[in-house]
Coordinates of C-alpha atoms and ligand atoms in Angstrom, one line a residue:
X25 CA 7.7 17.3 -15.2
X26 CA 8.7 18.9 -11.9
X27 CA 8.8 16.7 -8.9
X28 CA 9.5 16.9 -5.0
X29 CA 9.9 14.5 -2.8
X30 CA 8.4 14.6 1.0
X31 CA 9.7 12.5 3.9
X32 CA 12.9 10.7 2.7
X33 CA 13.0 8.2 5.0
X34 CA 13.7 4.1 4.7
X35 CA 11.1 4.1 1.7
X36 CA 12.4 7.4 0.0
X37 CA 15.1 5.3 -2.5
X38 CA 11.8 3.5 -3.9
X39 CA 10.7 7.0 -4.7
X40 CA 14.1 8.4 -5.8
X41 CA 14.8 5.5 -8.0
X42 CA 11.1 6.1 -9.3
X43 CA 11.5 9.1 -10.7
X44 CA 14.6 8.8 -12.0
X45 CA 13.6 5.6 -13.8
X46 CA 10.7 7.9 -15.1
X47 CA 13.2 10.7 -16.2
X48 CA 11.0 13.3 -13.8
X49 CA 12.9 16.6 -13.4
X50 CA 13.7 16.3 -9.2
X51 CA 13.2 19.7 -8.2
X52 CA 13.3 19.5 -4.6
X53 CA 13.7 17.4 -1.6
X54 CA 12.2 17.6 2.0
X55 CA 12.6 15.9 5.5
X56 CA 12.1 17.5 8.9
X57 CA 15.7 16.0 9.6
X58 CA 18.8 18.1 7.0
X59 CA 21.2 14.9 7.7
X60 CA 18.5 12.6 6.2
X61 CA 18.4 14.5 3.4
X62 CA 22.1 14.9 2.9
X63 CA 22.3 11.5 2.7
X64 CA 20.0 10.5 0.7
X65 CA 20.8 13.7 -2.3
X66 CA 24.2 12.4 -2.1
X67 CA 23.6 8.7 -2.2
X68 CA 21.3 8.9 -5.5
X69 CA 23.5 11.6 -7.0
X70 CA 20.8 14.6 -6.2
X71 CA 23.5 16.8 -4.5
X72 CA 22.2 19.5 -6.7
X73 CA 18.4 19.3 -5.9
X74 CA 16.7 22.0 -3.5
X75 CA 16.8 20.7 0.0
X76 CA 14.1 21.8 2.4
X77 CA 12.6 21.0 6.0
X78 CA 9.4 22.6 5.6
X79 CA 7.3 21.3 2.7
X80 CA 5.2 24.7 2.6
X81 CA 8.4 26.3 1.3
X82 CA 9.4 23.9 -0.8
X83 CA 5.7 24.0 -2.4
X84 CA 5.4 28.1 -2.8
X85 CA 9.2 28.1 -4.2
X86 CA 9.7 25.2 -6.5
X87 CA 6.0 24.8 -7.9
X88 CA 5.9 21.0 -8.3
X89 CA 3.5 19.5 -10.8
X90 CA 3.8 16.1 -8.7
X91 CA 5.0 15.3 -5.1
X92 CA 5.1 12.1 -3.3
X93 CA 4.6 11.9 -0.1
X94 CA 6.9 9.6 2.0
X95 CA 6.3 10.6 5.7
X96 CA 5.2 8.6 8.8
X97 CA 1.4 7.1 7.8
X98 CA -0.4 9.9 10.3
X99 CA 1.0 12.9 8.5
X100 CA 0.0 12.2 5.3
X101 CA -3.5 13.6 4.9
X102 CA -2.8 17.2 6.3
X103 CA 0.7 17.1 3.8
X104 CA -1.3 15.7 1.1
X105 CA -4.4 18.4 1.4
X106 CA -1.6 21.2 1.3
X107 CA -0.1 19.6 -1.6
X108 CA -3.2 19.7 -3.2
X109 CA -4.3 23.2 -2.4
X110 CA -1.0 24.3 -4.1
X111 CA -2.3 22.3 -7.4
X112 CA 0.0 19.8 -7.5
X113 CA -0.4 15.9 -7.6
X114 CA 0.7 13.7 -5.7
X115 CA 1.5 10.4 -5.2
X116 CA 0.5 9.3 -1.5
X117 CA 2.6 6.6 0.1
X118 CA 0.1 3.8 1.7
X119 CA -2.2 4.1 3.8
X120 CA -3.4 7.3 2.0
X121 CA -4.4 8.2 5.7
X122 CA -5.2 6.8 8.9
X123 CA -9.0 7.9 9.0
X124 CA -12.4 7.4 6.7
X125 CA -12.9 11.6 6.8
X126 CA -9.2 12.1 5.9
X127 CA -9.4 9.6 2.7
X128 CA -12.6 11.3 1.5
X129 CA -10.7 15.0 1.7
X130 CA -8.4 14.1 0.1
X131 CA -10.3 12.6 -2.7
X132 CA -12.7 15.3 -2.8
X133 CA -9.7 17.8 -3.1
X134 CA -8.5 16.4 -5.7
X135 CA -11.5 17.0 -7.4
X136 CA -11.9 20.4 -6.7
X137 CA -8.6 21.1 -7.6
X138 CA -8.4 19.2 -10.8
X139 CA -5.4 17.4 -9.3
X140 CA -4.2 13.7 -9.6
X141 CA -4.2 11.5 -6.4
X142 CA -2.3 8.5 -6.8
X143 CA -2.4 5.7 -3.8
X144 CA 0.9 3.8 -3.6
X145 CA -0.1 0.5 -3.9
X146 CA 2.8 -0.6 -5.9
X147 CA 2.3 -4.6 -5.6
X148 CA -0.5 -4.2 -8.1
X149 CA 2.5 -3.5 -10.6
X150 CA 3.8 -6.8 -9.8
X151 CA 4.1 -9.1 -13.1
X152 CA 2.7 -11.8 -11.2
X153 CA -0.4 -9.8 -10.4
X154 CA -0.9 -8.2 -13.6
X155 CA -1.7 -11.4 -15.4
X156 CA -3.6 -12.6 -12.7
X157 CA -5.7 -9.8 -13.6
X158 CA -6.2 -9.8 -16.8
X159 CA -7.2 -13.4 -16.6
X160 CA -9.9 -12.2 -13.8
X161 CA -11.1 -9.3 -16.5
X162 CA -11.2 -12.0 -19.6
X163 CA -13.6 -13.9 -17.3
X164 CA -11.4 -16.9 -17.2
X165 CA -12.0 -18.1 -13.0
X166 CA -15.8 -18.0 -13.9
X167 CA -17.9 -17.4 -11.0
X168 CA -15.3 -16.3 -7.7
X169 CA -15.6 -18.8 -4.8
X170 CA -13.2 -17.2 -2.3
X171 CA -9.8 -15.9 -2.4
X172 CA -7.3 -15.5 0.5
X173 CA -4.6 -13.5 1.4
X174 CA -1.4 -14.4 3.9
X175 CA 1.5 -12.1 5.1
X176 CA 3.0 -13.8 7.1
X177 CA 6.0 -11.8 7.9
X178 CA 8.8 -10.8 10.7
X179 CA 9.3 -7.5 12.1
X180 CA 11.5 -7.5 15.4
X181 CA 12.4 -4.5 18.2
X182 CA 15.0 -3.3 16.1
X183 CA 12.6 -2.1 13.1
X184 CA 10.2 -0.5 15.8
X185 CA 13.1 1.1 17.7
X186 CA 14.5 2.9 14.3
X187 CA 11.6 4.6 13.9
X188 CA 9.5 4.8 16.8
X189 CA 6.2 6.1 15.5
X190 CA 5.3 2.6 13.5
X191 CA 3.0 0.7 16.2
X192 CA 1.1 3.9 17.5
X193 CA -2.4 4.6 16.7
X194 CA -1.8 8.1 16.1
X195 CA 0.8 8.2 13.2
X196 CA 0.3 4.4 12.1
X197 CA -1.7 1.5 13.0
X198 CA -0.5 -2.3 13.2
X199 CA 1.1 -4.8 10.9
X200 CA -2.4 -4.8 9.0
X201 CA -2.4 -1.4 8.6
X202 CA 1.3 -1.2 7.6
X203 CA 2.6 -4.0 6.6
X204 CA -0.2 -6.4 5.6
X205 CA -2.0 -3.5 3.6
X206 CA -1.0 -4.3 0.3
X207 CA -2.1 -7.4 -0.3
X208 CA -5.5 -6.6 1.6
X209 CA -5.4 -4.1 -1.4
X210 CA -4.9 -7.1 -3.4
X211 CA -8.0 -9.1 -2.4
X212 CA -10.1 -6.6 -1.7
X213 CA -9.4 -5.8 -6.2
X214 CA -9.3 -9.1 -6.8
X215 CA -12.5 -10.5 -5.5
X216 CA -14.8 -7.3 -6.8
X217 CA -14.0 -4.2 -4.6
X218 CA -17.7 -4.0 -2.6
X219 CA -17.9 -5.6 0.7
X220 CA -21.0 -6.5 2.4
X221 CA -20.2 -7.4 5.5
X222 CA -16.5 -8.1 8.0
X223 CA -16.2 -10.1 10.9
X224 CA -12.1 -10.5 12.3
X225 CA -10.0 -10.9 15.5
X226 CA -6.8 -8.6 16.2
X227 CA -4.2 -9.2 19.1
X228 CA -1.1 -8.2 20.0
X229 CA 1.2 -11.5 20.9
X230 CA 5.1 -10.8 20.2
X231 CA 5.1 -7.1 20.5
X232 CA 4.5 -5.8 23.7
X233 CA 6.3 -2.1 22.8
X234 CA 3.6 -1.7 20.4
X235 CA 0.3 0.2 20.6
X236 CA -1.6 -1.5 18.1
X237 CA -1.6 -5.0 16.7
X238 CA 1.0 -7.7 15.8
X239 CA -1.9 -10.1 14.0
X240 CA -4.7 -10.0 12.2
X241 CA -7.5 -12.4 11.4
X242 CA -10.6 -11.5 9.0
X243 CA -13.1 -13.2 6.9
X244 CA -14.9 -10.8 4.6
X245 CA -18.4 -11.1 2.3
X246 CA -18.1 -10.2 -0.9
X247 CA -21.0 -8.5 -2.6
X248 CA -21.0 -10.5 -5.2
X249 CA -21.3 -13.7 -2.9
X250 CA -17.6 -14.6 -2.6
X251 CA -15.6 -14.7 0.5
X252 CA -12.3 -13.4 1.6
X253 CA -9.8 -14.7 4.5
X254 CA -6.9 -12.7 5.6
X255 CA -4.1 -13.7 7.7
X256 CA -1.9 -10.7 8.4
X257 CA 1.2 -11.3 10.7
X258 CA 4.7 -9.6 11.6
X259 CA 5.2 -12.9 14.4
X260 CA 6.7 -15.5 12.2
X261 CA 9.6 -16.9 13.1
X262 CA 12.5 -16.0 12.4
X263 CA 12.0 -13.7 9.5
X264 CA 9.6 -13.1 6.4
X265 CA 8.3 -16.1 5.4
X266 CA 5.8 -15.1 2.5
X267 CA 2.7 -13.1 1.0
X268 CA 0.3 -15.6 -0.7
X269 CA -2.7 -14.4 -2.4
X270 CA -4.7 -17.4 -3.8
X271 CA -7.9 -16.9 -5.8
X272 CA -10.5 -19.8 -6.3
X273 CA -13.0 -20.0 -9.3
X274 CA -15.3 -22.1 -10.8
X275 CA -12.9 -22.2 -13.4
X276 CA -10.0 -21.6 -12.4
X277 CA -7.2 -21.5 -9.1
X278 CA -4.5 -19.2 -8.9
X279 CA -1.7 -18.9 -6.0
X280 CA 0.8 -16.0 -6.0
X281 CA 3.7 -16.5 -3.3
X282 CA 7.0 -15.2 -3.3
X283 CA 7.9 -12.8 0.0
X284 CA 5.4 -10.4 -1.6
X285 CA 3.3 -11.8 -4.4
X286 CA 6.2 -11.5 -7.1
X287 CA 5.8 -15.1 -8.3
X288 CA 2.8 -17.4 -9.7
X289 CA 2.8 -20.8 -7.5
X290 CA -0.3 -22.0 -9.0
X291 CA -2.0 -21.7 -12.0
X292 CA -4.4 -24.0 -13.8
X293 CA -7.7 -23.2 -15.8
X294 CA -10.2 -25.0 -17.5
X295 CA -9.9 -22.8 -20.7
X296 CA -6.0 -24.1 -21.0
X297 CA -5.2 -21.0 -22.6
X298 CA -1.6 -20.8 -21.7
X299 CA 1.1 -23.0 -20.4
X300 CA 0.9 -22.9 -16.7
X301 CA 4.7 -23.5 -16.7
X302 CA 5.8 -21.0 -19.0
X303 CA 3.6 -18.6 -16.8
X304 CA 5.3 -19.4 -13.7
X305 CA 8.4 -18.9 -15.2
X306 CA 7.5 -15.7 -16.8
X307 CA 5.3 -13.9 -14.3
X308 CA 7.9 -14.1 -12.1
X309 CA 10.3 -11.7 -10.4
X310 CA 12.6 -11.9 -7.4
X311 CA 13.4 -8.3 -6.0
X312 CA 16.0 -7.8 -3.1
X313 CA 13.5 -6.6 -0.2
X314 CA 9.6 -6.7 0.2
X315 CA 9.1 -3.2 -1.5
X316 CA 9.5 -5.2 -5.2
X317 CA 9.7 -3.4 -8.4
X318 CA 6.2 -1.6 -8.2
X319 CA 7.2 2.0 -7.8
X320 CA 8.8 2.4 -11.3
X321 CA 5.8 1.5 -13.0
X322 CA 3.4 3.3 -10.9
X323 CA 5.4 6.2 -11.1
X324 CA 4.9 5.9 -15.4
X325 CA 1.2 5.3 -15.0
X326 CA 0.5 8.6 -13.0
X327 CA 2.9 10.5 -15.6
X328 CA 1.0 9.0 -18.6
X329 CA -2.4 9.9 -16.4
X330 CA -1.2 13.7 -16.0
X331 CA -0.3 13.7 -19.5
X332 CA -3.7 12.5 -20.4
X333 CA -6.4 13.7 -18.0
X334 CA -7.2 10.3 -16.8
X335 CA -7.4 8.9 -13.5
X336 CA -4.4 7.1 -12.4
X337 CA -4.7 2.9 -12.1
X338 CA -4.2 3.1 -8.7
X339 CA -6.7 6.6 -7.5
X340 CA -7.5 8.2 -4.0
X341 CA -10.7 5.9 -3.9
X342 CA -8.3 2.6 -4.1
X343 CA -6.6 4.2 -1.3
X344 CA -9.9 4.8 0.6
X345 CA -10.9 1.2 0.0
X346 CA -8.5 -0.8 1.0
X347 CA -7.9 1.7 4.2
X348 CA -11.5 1.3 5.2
X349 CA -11.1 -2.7 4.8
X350 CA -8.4 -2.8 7.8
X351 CA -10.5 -0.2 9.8
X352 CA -13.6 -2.8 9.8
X353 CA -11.1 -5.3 10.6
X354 CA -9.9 -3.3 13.9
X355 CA -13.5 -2.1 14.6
X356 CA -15.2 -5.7 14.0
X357 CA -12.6 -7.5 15.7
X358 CA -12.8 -4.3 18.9
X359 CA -16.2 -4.5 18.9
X360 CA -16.5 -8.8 18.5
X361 CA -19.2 -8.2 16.1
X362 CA -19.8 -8.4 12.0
X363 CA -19.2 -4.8 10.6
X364 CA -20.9 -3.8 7.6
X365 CA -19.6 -1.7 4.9
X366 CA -19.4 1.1 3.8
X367 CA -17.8 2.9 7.1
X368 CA -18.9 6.5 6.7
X369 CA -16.7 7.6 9.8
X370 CA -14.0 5.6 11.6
X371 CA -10.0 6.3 12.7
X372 CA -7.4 4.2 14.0
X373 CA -7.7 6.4 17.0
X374 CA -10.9 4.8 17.9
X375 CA -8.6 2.2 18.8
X376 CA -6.2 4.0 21.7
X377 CA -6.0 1.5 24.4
X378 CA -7.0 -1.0 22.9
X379 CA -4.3 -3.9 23.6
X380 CA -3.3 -1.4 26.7
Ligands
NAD414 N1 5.0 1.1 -0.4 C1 5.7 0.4 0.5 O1 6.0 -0.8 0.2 C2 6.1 1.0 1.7 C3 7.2 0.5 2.4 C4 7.6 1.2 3.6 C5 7.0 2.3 4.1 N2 5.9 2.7 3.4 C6 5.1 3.9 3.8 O2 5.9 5.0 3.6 C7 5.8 6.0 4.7 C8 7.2 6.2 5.3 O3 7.7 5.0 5.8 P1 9.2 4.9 6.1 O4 9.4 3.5 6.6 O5 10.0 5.4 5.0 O6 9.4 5.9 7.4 P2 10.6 6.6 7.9 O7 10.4 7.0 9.3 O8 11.9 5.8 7.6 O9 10.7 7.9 7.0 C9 9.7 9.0 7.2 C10 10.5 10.3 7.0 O10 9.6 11.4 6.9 C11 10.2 12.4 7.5 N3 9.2 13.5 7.9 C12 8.3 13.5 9.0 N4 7.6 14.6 9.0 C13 7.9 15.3 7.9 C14 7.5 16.5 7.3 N5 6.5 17.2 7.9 N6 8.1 16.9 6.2 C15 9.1 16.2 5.6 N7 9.5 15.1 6.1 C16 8.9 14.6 7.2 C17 10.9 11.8 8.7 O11 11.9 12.7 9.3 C18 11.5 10.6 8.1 O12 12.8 10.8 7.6 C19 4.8 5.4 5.6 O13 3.5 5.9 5.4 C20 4.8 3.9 5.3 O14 3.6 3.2 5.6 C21 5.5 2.1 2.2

């Protein structure tokens, strides 16, 4: 299967390793900037691929079946819809965009085009997460009290001055948008997907450089009568101290911890099915940085989903969902009121000025 690469920046070796792991043909590769590009091709032994700085090109020459799409957060949508139009799929780094209109094009041209839209939420790939969600589907928490999910995480000047468009409303949002997304992803699937109602503070305390926020504090209702808390941080001291996502049933009480959900901390069930030792010890991976082992396997599942006109695990409505669950956040927590779901229109540039 043909595949390009877009943007082939700090996450592009995820991407890179990906598809090579997944034995995709790498057709082409594009970034605004030839040196970045250079580097990377030669780095991952790609010297040979198509190199390109404007994706329109690349699309009309080399004819990808799938792209991913790697570029700053604000880009993505208007890369994505061209993708798209040219009848490829594609694979759309998170956030899938940065507003509620943006997600639902994108979705919706999918459709149209009979294309695959893949959100790349690659933590739900984690070992540790895929048994904790097969027990939810085999019904073994019973009925779902609450769950909760922590980043609490460290990004300093350094990581903002390297690329100067994270912080800003217009290309990216704050450390819930970027960095604590995943494992809102992660509750939001957990606890049942449809939200009722959001109520949550945001501030900006360590990062004065930035536009948008450096914390995050939510408590969501769940349709189905649980509740959700989020903690999302890049202010710990003095680097990443973990990702926790804990779920509570009426039968059941699961932590997973790790610096980004890769390992069970907690795991006990009425049903004693399984030896909650031998799943800590199983479930359980330790990969060298945050971005974990999820790409590989989400890479296979939108090949096998091409290959078999299905919808990919992860689709452009998982990417809509948990998008619109940090944009209640900001807009409850802007507007110091309960916001109710579903959003039908709202940006992170509702938000300019906002810690101004
Ligand atoms: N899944 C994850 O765990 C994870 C981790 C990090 C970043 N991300 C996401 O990946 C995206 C990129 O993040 P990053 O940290 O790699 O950023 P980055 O700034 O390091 O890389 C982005 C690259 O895109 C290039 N680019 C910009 N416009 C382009 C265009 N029109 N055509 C081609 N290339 C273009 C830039 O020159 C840059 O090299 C963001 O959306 C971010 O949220 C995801």
């Amino acid at each position: 299967m043909k595949y390009a690469l877009i943007g082939c920046g700090r996450i592009s070796p995820n991407h890179i390793e990906a598809a090579k792991n997944n034995n995709l043909e790498i057709v082409a590769m594009c970034d605004i900037i030839p040196e970045i590009i250079q580097e990377k091709s030669e780095k991952f032994g790609l010297a040979y691929v198509k190199k390109y700085t404007d994706y329109k090109e690349l699309l009309v020459n080399e004819k990808p079946e799938l792209v991913a799409i790697a570029t700053e957060s604000g880009k993505h949508a208007t890369i994505a819809l061209d993708c798209i139009e040219a009848g490829c799929n594609v694979i759309i780094e998170k956030p899938i965009a940065l507003s509620i209109a943006d997600a639902q094009a994108i979705i919706d041209a999918g459709k149209r085009k009979g294309v695959l839209v893949c959100a790349n939420h690659q933590n739900r790939f984690n070992k540790s997460v895929q048994y904790i969600r097969k027990a939810l589907d085999a019904g073994r928490f019973g009925k779902l009290s609450h769950g909760a999910a922590h980043i609490r995480w460290n990004r300093g000047a350094s990581y903002y001055t390297q690329a100067p468009w994270r912080g800003t409303w217009i290309q990216d949002g704050g450390c819930l948008m970027n960095q604590c997304i995943h494992n809102i992803d992660l509750l939001r699937w957990m606890m049942g997907d449809d939200i009722e109602e959001v109520m949550a503070y945001t501030d900006q305390i360590e990062h004065p450089y930035l536009e948008a926020e450096d914390l995050g504090m939510a408590l969501v209702k769940f349709k189905n009568g649980s509740y959700g808390l989020i903690e999302g941080t890049t202010n710990v001291y003095p680097k990443n101290l973990e990702e926790t996502l804990y779920i509570f049933g009426q039968n059941g009480t699961v932590k997973a911890g790790g610096t980004s959900d890769n390992i069970i901390e907690e795991w006990s069930f009425a049903d004693k099915l399984d030896d909650p030792e031998y799943v800590k010890a199983t479930y359980h991976e330790n990969p060298p940085n945050v971005y974990g082992f999820g790409h590989t396997p989400l890479y296979a599942d939108v090949i096998h989903a091409i290959e078999n006109g299905r919808e990919p695990y992860v689709d452009g409505e998982a990417g809509k969902r948990a998008l619109e669950l940090v944009l209640a956040i900001y807009k409850s927590a802007a507007e110091h009121r309960p916001v109710k779901l579903p959003l039908t229109a709202c940006s992170t540039m509702d938000f300019v000025g906002r810690f101004d």
